[in-house]
Coordinates of C-alpha atoms and ligand atoms in Angstrom, one line a residue:
M19 CA -36.7 50.4 -30.5
N20 CA -38.9 49.2 -33.3
S21 CA -42.1 47.8 -31.8
T22 CA -42.1 44.5 -33.8
I23 CA -38.5 43.8 -32.7
Q24 CA -39.3 44.7 -29.1
K25 CA -42.2 42.3 -29.2
L26 CA -40.0 39.5 -30.7
L27 CA -37.4 40.1 -28.0
N28 CA -40.0 39.9 -25.3
D29 CA -41.3 36.7 -26.8
Q30 CA -37.7 35.4 -26.8
I31 CA -37.4 36.3 -23.0
K32 CA -40.4 34.0 -22.6
Y33 CA -38.9 31.1 -24.7
E34 CA -35.6 31.3 -22.7
A35 CA -37.5 31.3 -19.4
S36 CA -39.7 28.4 -20.6
A37 CA -36.6 26.4 -21.6
S38 CA -35.0 27.1 -18.2
M39 CA -38.1 25.7 -16.4
Q40 CA -38.4 22.8 -18.8
Y41 CA -34.8 21.8 -18.1
L42 CA -35.3 22.2 -14.4
S43 CA -38.3 19.8 -14.7
M44 CA -36.1 17.4 -16.6
A45 CA -33.3 17.6 -14.1
S46 CA -35.7 16.9 -11.3
W47 CA -37.1 13.8 -13.2
A48 CA -33.6 12.5 -13.8
D49 CA -32.7 13.1 -10.1
A50 CA -35.8 11.2 -9.0
N51 CA -35.1 8.3 -11.3
G52 CA -31.5 7.8 -10.2
Y53 CA -29.8 9.4 -13.2
N54 CA -27.5 11.8 -11.2
G55 CA -25.3 12.7 -14.2
V56 CA -28.2 13.5 -16.4
A57 CA -29.8 15.5 -13.5
E58 CA -26.6 17.6 -13.1
F59 CA -26.5 18.2 -16.9
F60 CA -30.0 19.6 -17.0
Y61 CA -29.6 21.6 -13.8
N62 CA -26.7 23.3 -15.6
Q63 CA -28.7 23.7 -18.8
S64 CA -31.5 25.3 -16.8
E65 CA -29.1 27.8 -15.3
E66 CA -27.7 28.6 -18.8
E67 CA -31.2 29.3 -20.2
R68 CA -31.9 31.6 -17.2
L69 CA -28.8 33.5 -18.1
H70 CA -29.9 33.7 -21.7
M71 CA -33.2 35.2 -20.5
T72 CA -31.5 37.7 -18.2
K73 CA -29.1 38.8 -20.9
L74 CA -32.1 39.7 -23.1
V75 CA -33.9 41.5 -20.2
K76 CA -30.8 43.7 -19.6
F77 CA -30.3 44.4 -23.3
V78 CA -33.9 45.5 -23.9
N79 CA -33.7 47.8 -20.8
E80 CA -30.3 49.2 -22.0
R81 CA -32.0 50.1 -25.3
S82 CA -34.8 51.9 -23.3
G83 CA -37.3 49.3 -24.5
Q84 CA -40.1 47.9 -22.4
V85 CA -39.6 44.4 -20.9
I86 CA -42.5 42.3 -20.0
I87 CA -41.7 39.5 -17.6
P88 CA -44.0 36.7 -18.8
Q89 CA -46.3 34.2 -17.3
L90 CA -45.1 30.6 -18.2
D91 CA -47.0 27.4 -19.0
K92 CA -46.3 24.4 -16.8
P93 CA -43.3 22.4 -18.2
K94 CA -43.6 18.8 -19.2
D95 CA -42.7 16.6 -16.2
D96 CA -43.6 13.0 -17.3
F97 CA -41.0 11.1 -19.3
K98 CA -41.1 7.4 -20.1
T99 CA -37.5 7.0 -21.1
L100 CA -34.1 8.8 -21.3
N101 CA -34.7 9.0 -25.1
E102 CA -38.0 10.9 -24.5
L103 CA -36.1 13.3 -22.2
F104 CA -33.4 14.0 -24.8
E105 CA -35.9 14.2 -27.7
T106 CA -37.7 17.0 -25.6
F107 CA -34.3 18.7 -25.2
L108 CA -33.6 18.6 -29.0
T109 CA -37.1 19.8 -29.9
S110 CA -36.9 22.6 -27.5
E111 CA -33.5 23.8 -28.9
I112 CA -34.7 23.6 -32.5
F113 CA -37.7 25.7 -31.6
V114 CA -35.5 28.3 -29.9
T115 CA -33.2 28.4 -32.9
E116 CA -36.2 29.0 -35.2
Q117 CA -37.4 31.9 -33.0
I118 CA -33.9 33.5 -33.0
N119 CA -33.8 33.2 -36.8
K120 CA -37.1 35.2 -36.9
I121 CA -35.6 38.0 -34.9
I122 CA -32.5 38.0 -37.1
Y123 CA -34.8 38.2 -40.2
E124 CA -36.8 41.1 -38.7
C125 CA -33.6 43.0 -37.8
L126 CA -32.5 42.8 -41.4
Q127 CA -35.9 44.0 -42.6
K128 CA -35.9 46.9 -40.2
Q129 CA -32.2 47.6 -40.5
D130 CA -31.6 47.3 -36.8
Y131 CA -28.0 46.2 -36.9
N132 CA -27.5 46.8 -33.2
V133 CA -30.0 44.1 -32.2
H134 CA -28.7 42.0 -35.1
N135 CA -25.2 42.2 -33.7
F136 CA -26.4 41.4 -30.2
M137 CA -28.3 38.3 -31.5
Q138 CA -25.2 36.8 -33.1
W139 CA -24.2 35.5 -29.7
Y140 CA -27.4 33.5 -29.5
V141 CA -26.9 32.1 -33.0
T142 CA -23.5 30.7 -32.0
E143 CA -24.9 29.4 -28.7
Q144 CA -27.8 27.6 -30.5
L145 CA -25.4 26.0 -32.9
E146 CA -23.5 24.5 -30.0
E147 CA -26.6 23.5 -28.0
E148 CA -28.3 21.8 -30.9
A149 CA -25.1 19.8 -31.7
V150 CA -24.8 18.7 -28.1
A151 CA -28.5 17.6 -28.0
R152 CA -28.1 15.6 -31.3
T153 CA -24.9 13.9 -30.1
L154 CA -26.5 12.8 -26.8
L155 CA -29.6 11.5 -28.6
D156 CA -27.4 9.6 -31.1
K157 CA -25.6 8.0 -28.2
L158 CA -28.9 6.9 -26.7
T159 CA -30.1 5.5 -30.0
I160 CA -27.0 3.4 -30.1
I161 CA -27.5 2.2 -26.5
G162 CA -31.1 1.3 -27.1
N163 CA -32.7 -0.5 -24.1
D164 CA -29.4 -1.7 -22.6
K165 CA -29.5 -0.8 -18.9
S166 CA -25.8 -0.9 -18.4
G167 CA -25.5 1.4 -21.4
H168 CA -27.8 3.8 -19.6
Y169 CA -25.6 3.6 -16.5
L170 CA -22.5 4.4 -18.5
F171 CA -24.3 7.2 -20.4
D172 CA -25.3 8.8 -17.0
R173 CA -21.8 8.5 -15.7
D174 CA -20.2 10.0 -18.8
I175 CA -22.8 12.6 -20.0
N176 CA -20.8 15.6 -19.1
T177 CA -17.7 14.3 -20.8
I178 CA -19.7 13.5 -23.9
A179 CA -21.3 17.0 -23.9
N180 CA -18.1 18.8 -23.3
S181 CA -16.1 17.0 -25.9
Q182 CA -18.9 17.9 -28.4
S183 CA -18.9 21.6 -27.5
N184 CA -15.0 21.7 -27.7
E185 CA -15.2 20.5 -31.3
I186 CA -17.3 23.5 -32.3
Ligands
LIG80 FE1 -30.6 27.1 -25.9 O1 -31.8 28.4 -25.7 FE2 -31.1 29.8 -24.9 O2 -30.6 30.6 -26.4

C-alpha cells in the first residue's frame, strides 16, 4: 500500500475513533440532563462510528498495511444547550467528510482504485449523516428556547432522524 494513503487511512481510523468517543460523551451529557431520546440517538451514533473505525482497521490489515491504533484527545463534555450539542455533531461530521475527501483525492493521484472503491461507502455514509445533523439542527433552530419544544424534540428525535435518512 502506498505510504501516503496508508498514513491517511490511519489518520481516518483516529478521526472515526474520536467521533465515537465524542458522541459517547454527548450521549452521556444528554442522559445526565434528562434528554433520554437524544442520549439514545448519540449512543447509537457512537456505536456507528466505532464500526466505521473497525471497518478501516480490517481493510488496512487485509491489504497487508500497518495499522496504528491511536491515542485520543479527551472529547468535549460541557454543553450549554441542545443547540450546542447538535452544532458539535454537525461540525464533527463536516470535518470527517473533508478528511474522507482528502483520501479520495490522494487515491486518484496515486491511482489506487481499490482504496478509492472501498472509500465510496464512507462518502455515501457521510452524505447521510451530514443531512441528518443539518435536519436536527434546523428543527432546534425553529424550536428556539421553547422548553416544551425541547421535550417533543427529545421524544421524536429518532423518528426525525430516520425519516431524514429514508429520504436519501
Ligand atoms: Fe460520520 O463519521 Fe464515520 O464515517
